């Protein structure tokens, strides 16, 4: 600052002008100065900038031809801080990023790369083992940077290749294979393991058809395992009919072809008599016990929605899986999962299955069983009810309950939570001509929500106050909070299409309810709702979903347009205060840039004074 003071004073700048300039600099909205450092290499003292920093080939290239500065410099690379290195062949200064790192240079700003599980790997090849093609001895000692921050050992074939896992990059211990068998095991990471100690050979990821490298070799096949696409280890199994070796995938296990002993076997925790795991997912797994009822009733499988017991169909002599579809039809009860209950009605002791009303139909013609049964409905547990007219047992889900055919005793009775004076009815129209009763009722379904009834005096009818009726201004659904728009300037709930096109101001103060939430009314020039089609076409913006429209969320603070129509444009609008375009924080400036800024301010002041003196 003393140097700057002397410079300005020597130029003849009056003290009060200097104080103004100094105050402007000191109170400018620059954040605290911060410059990257190469923390692991104190000899790197010159920050070259980056990434790129306007230089073709990167920030370090500004030191082309200047080896001394290059070896003391570092830059911000695309993947982090990197030291610069000098290429004497081309007389260029380059960044030691992932591309060059390895045989060309070592990035001294970060910890040295290591192959943690294999100390014999002493040569770091950067991100490309291929740099060591035709150097088999070096390749066998090398490793490269792999995906997700891991490292891959290199291996020798006709080229030097990384022993990574192209099929499942998130899985460690990957293996590459050829038509002749395993090529390599990545020694930089822990190898996969199999719970079955007899499986001693890891042959790679499934996508490489790993197990099939032992086609025709049953002994090796039964000692091997592979990785499934989700990273799960799976045993290989031998198909003696085809003389081929395959991986024990979930589909193969479901078909009863194998059991994956690399992972803990599933259990049927609630039924200790179920000791045979059939496989899965799928009911097909149980079919391996067709004709064997003794084994079937001891078996369980992995179903579509969890572990399920098998059950025997004596009519067809089949063993089937007790998944949701069979359970829903009353064919079985899954003994591997806790049975559902009807918590609010202890008289309901028979679980019919589900989902779907079909589960209750197993008790058609059996009213006694029907009235103590319940099922899994589309939106939760529901009681069954008996339709005496048709002699049918049906499920009391939302649809049948909403139409007044039954009351679901397994769930709390329907309520209009915002208006406890309302009583649930099947259909509001039953109170046509009875205004008093209509205004004390509500209807609807649990799944889609309940609606208060409203009375239309014009036609003497009682109807449901759905969002169409609300938009028309006919009613307000007292069973739900009233629709609101996040834009507080929109206070009128209306059907946009019913508003006058000749009054755009009224249109722009209104909003409409919809199944997906409130929507602006917009005059463009007809008054319509700003639905997804108009919004995606750029005709409007639904401010009911983004809050109060402002200069910043409808446009920008430097486009010369009064975007929110409040008479204030860009920086004159309070919404733009604090933005970079209107004097807000700007990116961090270097120490040298700040000094240069002070000198420029001083020069401008001096030039202005001299100009005034010249024209006196």
XYZ file of C-alpha atoms in Angstrom:
616
model
C 0.000 0.000 0.000
C 2.930 2.354 0.724
C 4.235 1.803 -2.789
C 0.824 2.569 -4.261
C 0.474 5.699 -2.058
C 3.840 6.958 -3.251
C 2.959 6.259 -6.884
C -0.335 8.156 -6.698
C 1.200 11.021 -4.727
C 4.061 11.369 -7.219
C 1.473 11.718 -9.981
C 0.055 14.752 -8.226
C -3.202 13.134 -7.139
C -4.933 15.144 -4.360
C -5.282 13.416 -0.999
C -9.073 13.342 -1.072
C -9.033 11.615 -4.473
C -6.540 9.088 -3.127
C -8.765 8.388 -0.113
C -11.767 7.825 -2.371
C -9.795 5.402 -4.548
C -8.399 3.583 -1.507
C -11.857 3.253 0.055
C -13.269 1.933 -3.211
C -10.615 -0.762 -3.343
C -10.816 -1.732 0.317
C -14.623 -1.909 0.349
C -14.974 -3.657 -2.986
C -16.850 -6.971 -2.699
C -13.814 -9.203 -3.315
C -13.821 -12.319 -1.125
C -10.724 -13.326 0.802
C -7.793 -14.087 -1.466
C -7.146 -17.794 -1.879
C -4.630 -19.435 -4.181
C -4.137 -23.154 -4.771
C -0.960 -24.699 -3.402
C 1.081 -27.778 -4.274
C 1.150 -28.908 -0.646
C 3.339 -31.996 -1.107
C 6.094 -30.226 -3.092
C 7.245 -26.913 -1.544
C 9.565 -26.292 -4.514
C 6.488 -25.631 -6.635
C 5.894 -21.949 -5.920
C 4.510 -20.644 -9.225
C 0.791 -21.141 -9.790
C 0.212 -21.265 -13.537
C -3.590 -21.146 -13.316
C -5.930 -23.534 -15.037
C -7.519 -25.641 -16.093
C -6.455 -24.489 -19.552
C -5.873 -20.871 -18.485
C -6.098 -19.753 -22.095
C -3.113 -21.819 -23.169
C -3.385 -24.409 -25.939
C -2.441 -27.634 -24.185
C -2.969 -26.292 -20.658
C -1.847 -23.659 -18.169
C 1.721 -24.963 -17.918
C 2.339 -24.179 -21.599
C 2.953 -20.505 -20.771
C 6.410 -21.686 -19.679
C 7.365 -23.283 -23.009
C 11.058 -22.649 -23.528
C 11.572 -21.752 -19.857
C 12.626 -24.940 -18.097
C 13.584 -23.222 -14.836
C 10.120 -21.705 -14.328
C 8.433 -24.884 -15.542
C 10.054 -27.080 -12.902
C 8.917 -24.647 -10.207
C 5.330 -24.404 -11.449
C 2.046 -26.226 -10.882
C -1.456 -25.860 -12.308
C -5.106 -26.609 -11.663
C -5.791 -29.626 -13.871
C -9.188 -31.010 -14.800
C -8.871 -33.670 -12.103
C -7.037 -31.633 -9.435
C -3.701 -29.957 -8.724
C -0.840 -31.167 -10.924
C 2.841 -30.280 -11.168
C 4.282 -29.059 -14.462
C 7.085 -30.967 -16.199
C 9.468 -30.000 -18.998
C 9.595 -32.050 -22.200
C 13.108 -31.449 -23.487
C 12.297 -33.169 -26.788
C 9.706 -30.564 -27.749
C 10.882 -27.739 -25.428
C 7.364 -27.613 -24.004
C 6.108 -27.271 -20.440
C 3.215 -29.667 -19.826
C 0.886 -30.559 -16.984
C 1.438 -33.882 -15.244
C -2.213 -34.923 -15.296
C -3.636 -38.414 -15.761
C -2.748 -38.480 -19.458
C 0.964 -37.718 -19.004
C 1.394 -39.078 -15.487
C 3.402 -42.236 -15.245
C 6.299 -42.830 -17.581
C 6.516 -39.183 -18.729
C 6.296 -37.541 -15.319
C 5.288 -37.864 -11.675
C 2.717 -35.513 -10.233
C 4.540 -34.330 -7.116
C 1.519 -32.407 -5.826
C -0.393 -35.546 -4.839
C 0.579 -38.724 -2.959
C 2.560 -41.234 -4.993
C 0.318 -43.874 -6.639
C 0.654 -47.381 -5.234
C -0.611 -50.868 -5.987
C -1.480 -51.552 -2.329
C -1.924 -55.322 -2.540
C 1.125 -56.092 -4.709
C 4.453 -54.537 -3.733
C 6.149 -56.115 -6.742
C 4.300 -53.563 -8.901
C 6.903 -50.788 -8.812
C 6.333 -49.095 -12.189
C 3.462 -46.642 -12.409
C 2.167 -46.416 -15.988
C -0.194 -43.482 -15.454
C -3.539 -44.174 -17.059
C -2.227 -46.427 -19.845
C -0.426 -49.769 -19.474
C -0.063 -49.582 -23.250
C 2.989 -47.343 -22.813
C 4.833 -50.580 -22.034
C 3.869 -52.501 -25.175
C 6.797 -54.696 -26.301
C 8.365 -54.366 -22.816
C 7.095 -57.575 -21.149
C 9.475 -57.430 -18.167
C 8.440 -53.877 -17.265
C 4.768 -54.621 -17.993
C 4.793 -57.468 -15.449
C 5.940 -54.971 -12.781
C 3.588 -52.149 -13.745
C 0.182 -50.849 -12.750
C -2.045 -48.045 -13.946
C -4.735 -45.764 -12.580
C -8.087 -47.461 -13.093
C -11.689 -46.433 -12.745
C -13.250 -44.940 -9.594
C -9.851 -44.034 -8.130
C -8.643 -47.643 -7.977
C -5.520 -49.136 -9.576
C -5.171 -52.017 -12.029
C -2.138 -54.247 -12.442
C -0.828 -54.594 -16.013
C -0.491 -57.972 -17.712
C 1.337 -59.238 -20.775
C -0.318 -60.613 -23.902
C 0.596 -59.414 -27.377
C 0.323 -55.976 -25.738
C 0.564 -54.572 -22.233
C -3.025 -54.326 -20.988
C -4.724 -53.255 -17.743
C -6.212 -56.073 -15.691
C -9.373 -54.091 -14.895
C -12.990 -55.088 -15.122
C -14.687 -53.699 -18.204
C -17.902 -55.586 -17.512
C -18.490 -54.511 -13.918
C -16.272 -51.505 -13.104
C -17.453 -51.243 -9.494
C -16.309 -54.772 -8.660
C -12.838 -55.461 -7.318
C -10.579 -58.365 -8.116
C -11.651 -58.525 -11.747
C -10.277 -60.967 -14.261
C -9.889 -60.777 -18.024
C -10.254 -63.922 -20.050
C -9.480 -65.175 -23.526
C -10.534 -68.216 -25.510
C -7.648 -70.008 -23.830
C -8.633 -69.321 -20.233
C -7.873 -66.675 -17.583
C -5.474 -63.947 -18.638
C -4.942 -62.162 -15.350
C -6.095 -61.284 -11.876
C -5.890 -57.677 -10.763
C -3.375 -57.929 -7.917
C -3.855 -54.302 -6.861
C -7.201 -55.029 -5.213
C -8.459 -57.818 -2.949
C -9.775 -60.778 -4.965
C -13.438 -61.764 -4.718
C -14.268 -64.568 -2.298
C -16.764 -67.424 -2.237
C -18.216 -68.865 0.980
C -17.719 -72.304 -0.482
C -14.072 -73.168 0.339
C -14.020 -75.802 -2.392
C -14.325 -73.002 -4.962
C -10.684 -71.963 -5.293
C -10.608 -70.497 -8.824
C -12.069 -67.087 -9.586
C -12.660 -66.986 -13.332
C -13.979 -63.474 -13.872
C -17.178 -61.513 -14.469
C -20.203 -63.177 -16.013
C -20.190 -60.903 -19.052
C -16.959 -62.526 -20.202
C -18.666 -65.968 -20.152
C -16.160 -66.851 -17.438
C -17.421 -70.285 -16.371
C -17.718 -71.404 -19.995
C -13.944 -71.464 -20.295
C -14.246 -74.823 -18.527
C -16.675 -76.358 -20.992
C -15.810 -80.044 -21.152
C -13.802 -79.851 -17.900
C -16.151 -80.845 -15.075
C -13.427 -81.029 -12.423
C -12.237 -77.439 -12.963
C -15.800 -76.196 -13.385
C -16.825 -77.444 -9.940
C -13.834 -75.656 -8.368
C -14.633 -72.277 -9.929
C -16.822 -69.240 -9.376
C -17.623 -66.041 -11.262
C -19.114 -62.618 -10.551
C -22.686 -61.799 -11.481
C -23.442 -58.409 -13.060
C -24.412 -56.995 -9.650
C -21.054 -58.073 -8.150
C -22.447 -61.140 -6.350
C -20.143 -64.201 -6.516
C -21.767 -67.253 -8.071
C -20.560 -70.838 -8.332
C -20.047 -72.494 -11.688
C -22.061 -75.654 -12.363
C -21.625 -78.391 -14.930
C -24.406 -79.394 -17.328
C -23.524 -83.023 -18.093
C -26.043 -83.224 -20.948
C -24.445 -80.313 -22.814
C -20.964 -80.983 -21.421
C -20.780 -77.229 -20.669
C -19.905 -75.123 -17.613
C -22.256 -72.271 -16.661
C -22.558 -69.691 -13.917
C -25.211 -70.305 -11.274
C -27.198 -67.166 -12.031
C -30.533 -66.396 -10.376
C -32.414 -67.685 -13.426
C -30.480 -70.981 -13.386
C -31.095 -71.275 -9.652
C -34.780 -70.536 -10.170
C -34.998 -73.401 -12.640
C -33.469 -75.769 -10.122
C -30.303 -76.319 -12.155
C -27.940 -75.309 -9.350
C -27.512 -73.744 -5.921
C -25.168 -70.799 -5.513
C -23.008 -71.824 -2.544
C -20.893 -68.648 -2.744
C -23.466 -66.671 -0.777
C -25.321 -67.531 2.427
C -28.414 -69.579 1.599
C -31.764 -67.897 2.198
C -33.918 -69.168 5.041
C -37.615 -69.388 5.807
C -37.356 -67.814 9.287
C -40.959 -68.319 10.367
C -41.284 -71.954 9.354
C -38.472 -74.212 10.623
C -39.926 -77.159 8.726
C -38.901 -75.486 5.460
C -35.342 -76.777 5.098
C -34.951 -77.073 1.315
C -34.113 -73.907 -0.645
C -35.457 -74.444 -4.152
C -33.914 -71.326 -5.740
C -35.584 -68.414 -7.419
C -36.858 -65.867 -8.048
C -39.928 -67.408 -9.657
C -42.449 -70.098 -8.845
C -40.637 -72.336 -11.359
C -38.055 -73.132 -8.681
C -40.605 -75.235 -6.782
C -41.466 -77.246 -9.894
C -38.338 -79.344 -9.444
C -40.420 -81.169 -6.789
C -43.378 -81.977 -9.034
C -44.520 -85.461 -8.089
C -42.625 -85.256 -4.773
C -45.052 -83.914 -2.179
C -42.792 -84.793 0.747
C -39.971 -82.539 -0.514
C -42.357 -79.845 -1.742
C -43.869 -79.153 1.676
C -40.343 -78.761 3.084
C -39.227 -76.370 0.354
C -39.214 -72.593 -0.112
C -38.120 -70.278 -2.915
C -37.137 -66.702 -3.639
C -40.359 -65.091 -4.832
C -40.993 -61.835 -6.668
C -41.515 -60.001 -3.382
C -39.344 -61.994 -0.972
C -38.974 -65.504 0.409
C -42.051 -67.697 -0.053
C -42.941 -71.276 0.828
C -43.747 -73.901 -1.807
C -47.100 -75.707 -1.772
C -48.381 -78.899 -3.357
C -51.274 -78.962 -5.823
C -52.474 -82.568 -5.553
C -54.945 -82.152 -8.442
C -52.135 -81.626 -10.974
C -49.424 -83.307 -8.923
C -47.425 -80.059 -9.038
C -45.219 -78.170 -6.590
C -45.870 -74.428 -6.871
C -44.529 -71.273 -5.271
C -46.716 -69.410 -2.797
C -45.983 -65.953 -4.183
C -48.474 -63.046 -4.219
C -50.429 -64.282 -7.255
C -51.155 -67.757 -5.844
C -51.682 -66.409 -2.341
C -54.127 -63.819 -3.663
C -56.247 -66.568 -5.210
C -56.391 -68.418 -1.897
C -54.351 -71.354 -3.136
C -51.840 -71.145 -0.266
C -50.490 -69.160 2.662
C -46.858 -68.103 2.589
C -45.523 -69.562 5.831
C -42.139 -67.845 5.379
C -43.515 -64.334 5.961
C -45.528 -62.934 8.852
C -49.221 -63.243 8.047
C -51.026 -59.939 7.551
C -53.537 -58.923 10.159
C -56.695 -56.838 10.292
C -55.587 -54.726 13.286
C -58.845 -52.842 13.868
C -61.193 -55.828 13.628
C -60.167 -58.834 15.755
C -63.068 -60.867 14.385
C -61.263 -61.034 11.016
C -59.140 -64.152 11.494
C -58.866 -65.584 7.963
C -56.312 -64.028 5.622
C -57.621 -64.616 2.111
C -54.499 -63.411 0.266
C -54.096 -60.626 -2.222
C -53.600 -58.119 -3.662
C -56.956 -57.804 -5.364
C -60.591 -58.471 -4.556
C -60.293 -61.907 -6.185
C -58.794 -63.297 -2.966
C -62.139 -62.996 -1.163
C -63.958 -64.861 -3.945
C -62.665 -68.180 -2.581
C -65.475 -67.764 -0.028
C -68.292 -67.319 -2.541
C -71.321 -69.211 -1.214
C -69.697 -69.241 2.264
C -70.989 -66.207 4.119
C -69.767 -67.473 7.488
C -66.116 -67.554 6.366
C -66.434 -64.393 4.285
C -67.452 -62.126 7.155
C -64.377 -63.146 9.192
C -61.945 -62.871 6.255
C -59.717 -60.051 5.019
C -57.389 -59.555 2.061
C -54.523 -57.424 0.807
C -56.195 -54.661 -1.178
C -54.752 -52.279 -3.749
C -54.052 -49.656 -1.089
C -53.663 -51.756 2.066
C -55.398 -54.408 4.157
C -59.179 -54.539 3.639
C -61.997 -56.658 5.042
C -64.082 -58.973 2.844
C -67.866 -58.515 2.619
C -70.684 -60.776 1.451
C -72.883 -59.722 -1.457
C -76.083 -61.659 -0.691
C -77.693 -60.672 -3.995
C -75.031 -62.474 -6.005
C -73.969 -64.888 -3.249
C -70.388 -63.621 -3.634
C -67.600 -62.738 -1.211
C -65.851 -59.553 -2.339
C -63.067 -57.304 -1.123
C -63.861 -53.970 0.531
C -61.129 -51.948 -1.158
C -61.344 -48.257 -2.031
C -63.564 -48.773 -5.051
C -66.265 -50.849 -3.344
C -66.058 -48.818 -0.145
C -66.267 -45.555 -2.066
C -69.393 -46.731 -3.878
C -71.072 -47.483 -0.537
C -71.152 -51.241 -0.880
C -69.178 -51.865 2.325
C -67.038 -50.405 5.094
C -63.440 -51.527 5.444
C -63.252 -52.540 9.105
C -59.495 -53.209 8.887
C -58.696 -49.503 8.520
C -59.738 -46.372 10.355
C -63.114 -45.133 9.127
C -63.000 -42.528 6.370
C -62.710 -38.977 7.625
C -62.771 -35.452 6.297
C -59.725 -34.288 8.306
C -60.199 -30.560 7.739
C -63.936 -30.632 8.516
C -65.044 -33.104 11.202
C -68.674 -32.062 10.808
C -68.840 -34.110 7.586
C -70.149 -37.712 7.573
C -68.919 -40.236 4.996
C -71.431 -41.277 2.340
C -71.142 -43.458 -0.733
C -72.307 -40.844 -3.181
C -73.112 -37.161 -2.701
C -75.915 -37.393 -5.270
C -78.057 -39.295 -2.776
C -78.731 -35.891 -1.190
C -80.080 -34.215 -4.333
C -82.822 -31.893 -3.156
C -81.593 -32.002 0.460
C -79.195 -29.091 0.950
C -78.794 -29.499 4.718
C -77.751 -33.160 4.488
C -75.538 -32.464 1.452
C -73.477 -29.864 3.306
C -72.774 -32.349 6.114
C -71.468 -35.149 3.868
C -68.303 -36.194 2.044
C -67.369 -39.060 -0.257
C -64.456 -40.428 -2.287
C -61.746 -43.056 -1.899
C -58.824 -43.534 0.459
C -56.416 -43.862 -2.445
C -57.384 -40.723 -4.374
C -58.599 -38.623 -1.429
C -61.917 -37.557 0.048
C -64.122 -34.735 -1.263
C -66.724 -32.682 0.568
C -70.200 -32.532 -0.973
C -71.578 -29.191 -2.201
C -75.084 -28.113 -3.116
C -75.944 -26.411 -6.407
C -79.109 -24.385 -5.773
C -79.574 -23.779 -9.501
C -80.334 -27.411 -10.269
C -81.044 -28.641 -6.712
C -78.250 -31.228 -6.916
C -75.584 -32.442 -4.490
C -72.160 -33.150 -6.048
C -68.529 -33.858 -5.141
C -66.276 -30.841 -4.802
C -63.493 -32.071 -7.083
C -60.887 -29.758 -8.595
C -63.081 -29.047 -11.639
C -65.864 -27.754 -9.383
C -63.335 -25.795 -7.315
C -61.876 -24.163 -10.430
C -65.361 -23.116 -11.496
C -65.783 -21.421 -8.133
C -68.694 -23.681 -7.235
C -67.201 -24.876 -3.959
C -64.144 -25.393 -1.772
C -63.224 -28.945 -0.784
C -63.267 -28.703 2.992
C -61.705 -32.191 3.328
C -58.327 -30.909 2.115
C -56.290 -27.735 2.601
C -57.400 -25.097 0.062
C -55.246 -24.859 -3.069
C -52.622 -22.135 -2.883
C -50.124 -20.668 -5.305
C -46.529 -20.020 -4.225
C -46.792 -16.739 -6.121
C -48.563 -14.552 -3.521
C -49.740 -12.151 -6.233
C -52.078 -14.892 -7.516
C -54.962 -14.931 -5.084
C -57.967 -15.952 -7.191
C -58.749 -19.652 -7.665
C -60.605 -19.974 -10.951
C -61.073 -21.887 -14.160
C -58.652 -19.999 -16.405
C -60.787 -20.629 -19.497
C -63.819 -19.030 -17.865
C -62.058 -15.697 -17.256
C -62.525 -12.823 -19.666
C -59.885 -12.557 -22.364
C -60.533 -8.816 -22.315
C -59.206 -8.485 -18.750
C -55.577 -9.746 -18.807
C -54.865 -8.204 -15.389
C -57.530 -10.371 -13.774
C -56.221 -13.401 -15.629
C -52.690 -12.788 -14.359
C -53.955 -12.627 -10.749
C -55.624 -16.046 -10.973
C -54.565 -19.679 -10.773
C -56.229 -23.008 -11.404
C -56.211 -26.270 -9.434
C -55.127 -29.438 -11.223
C -54.358 -33.053 -10.274
C -50.654 -32.143 -10.402
C -50.928 -28.974 -8.343
C -51.780 -25.297 -8.873
C -51.213 -23.746 -12.319
C -50.950 -20.076 -13.317
C -53.583 -18.439 -15.488
C -51.833 -16.452 -18.240
C -53.132 -14.054 -20.880
C -51.253 -14.984 -24.075
C -53.522 -13.191 -25.197
C -56.401 -15.568 -24.401
C -56.624 -16.524 -20.730
C -55.455 -20.140 -20.458
C -53.768 -22.328 -17.859
C -49.957 -22.522 -18.009
C -49.804 -26.308 -18.216
C -46.791 -28.424 -19.160
C -47.393 -27.990 -22.897
C -47.390 -24.182 -22.858
C -44.535 -24.076 -20.367
C -42.298 -26.426 -22.382
C -43.029 -24.343 -25.504
C -41.684 -21.271 -23.697
C -45.045 -19.475 -23.780
C -45.215 -19.061 -19.987
C -43.762 -20.130 -16.647
C -45.863 -21.660 -13.890
C -44.895 -19.399 -10.989
C -47.264 -21.272 -8.669
C -44.503 -23.864 -8.508
C -41.474 -21.556 -8.132
C -42.669 -18.854 -5.789
C -42.895 -15.144 -6.501
C -41.713 -14.355 -10.047
C -38.723 -12.043 -9.972
C -36.235 -10.501 -12.355
C -33.811 -13.313 -11.477
C -36.015 -16.373 -11.951
C -37.849 -15.123 -15.037
C -34.817 -13.787 -16.870
C -31.484 -12.203 -16.001
C -30.137 -9.004 -14.497
C -28.334 -7.872 -17.636
C -30.762 -8.478 -20.515
C -32.283 -4.951 -20.541
C -35.792 -6.356 -19.981
C -38.236 -5.800 -17.129
C -38.869 -9.535 -16.823
C -41.280 -9.461 -13.880
C -43.224 -6.423 -15.100
C -42.758 -4.377 -11.922
C -41.434 -1.286 -13.738
C -37.826 -1.926 -12.614
C -35.285 -3.289 -15.065
C -32.139 -5.300 -14.292
C -30.013 -3.705 -11.531
C -32.763 -1.207 -10.679
C -34.839 -4.163 -9.457
C -34.160 -5.103 -5.786
C -34.187 -8.786 -6.785
C -30.908 -8.221 -8.643
C -29.034 -6.766 -5.678
C -26.003 -8.818 -4.748
C -25.697 -10.507 -8.145
C -22.408 -10.331 -10.038
C -24.056 -8.220 -12.754
C -25.071 -5.595 -10.172
C -22.004 -5.316 -7.957
C -22.224 -8.609 -6.134
C -19.335 -10.965 -5.384
C -17.108 -11.797 -8.304
C -14.579 -14.608 -8.657
C -11.485 -14.467 -6.480
C -8.791 -12.114 -7.836
C -5.110 -12.862 -7.398
C -2.788 -10.614 -5.407
C -1.236 -9.308 -8.601
C -4.661 -8.627 -10.113
C -5.677 -6.583 -7.067
C -2.534 -4.436 -7.274
C -3.130 -3.968 -10.988
C -6.709 -2.877 -10.233
C -5.437 -0.247 -7.770
C -2.953 1.078 -10.332
C -5.674 1.281 -12.984
C -7.921 3.221 -10.607
C -5.037 5.590 -9.894
C -4.316 6.040 -13.578
C -7.970 6.820 -14.271
C -7.982 9.436 -11.532
C -4.788 11.056 -12.778
C -6.087 11.102 -16.328
C -9.329 12.737 -15.203
C -7.529 15.469 -13.252
C -5.190 16.259 -16.100
C -8.117 16.398 -18.528
C -9.904 18.885 -16.288
C -6.700 20.985 -16.019
C -6.306 20.981 -19.808
C -9.808 22.337 -20.430
C -9.648 25.097 -17.798
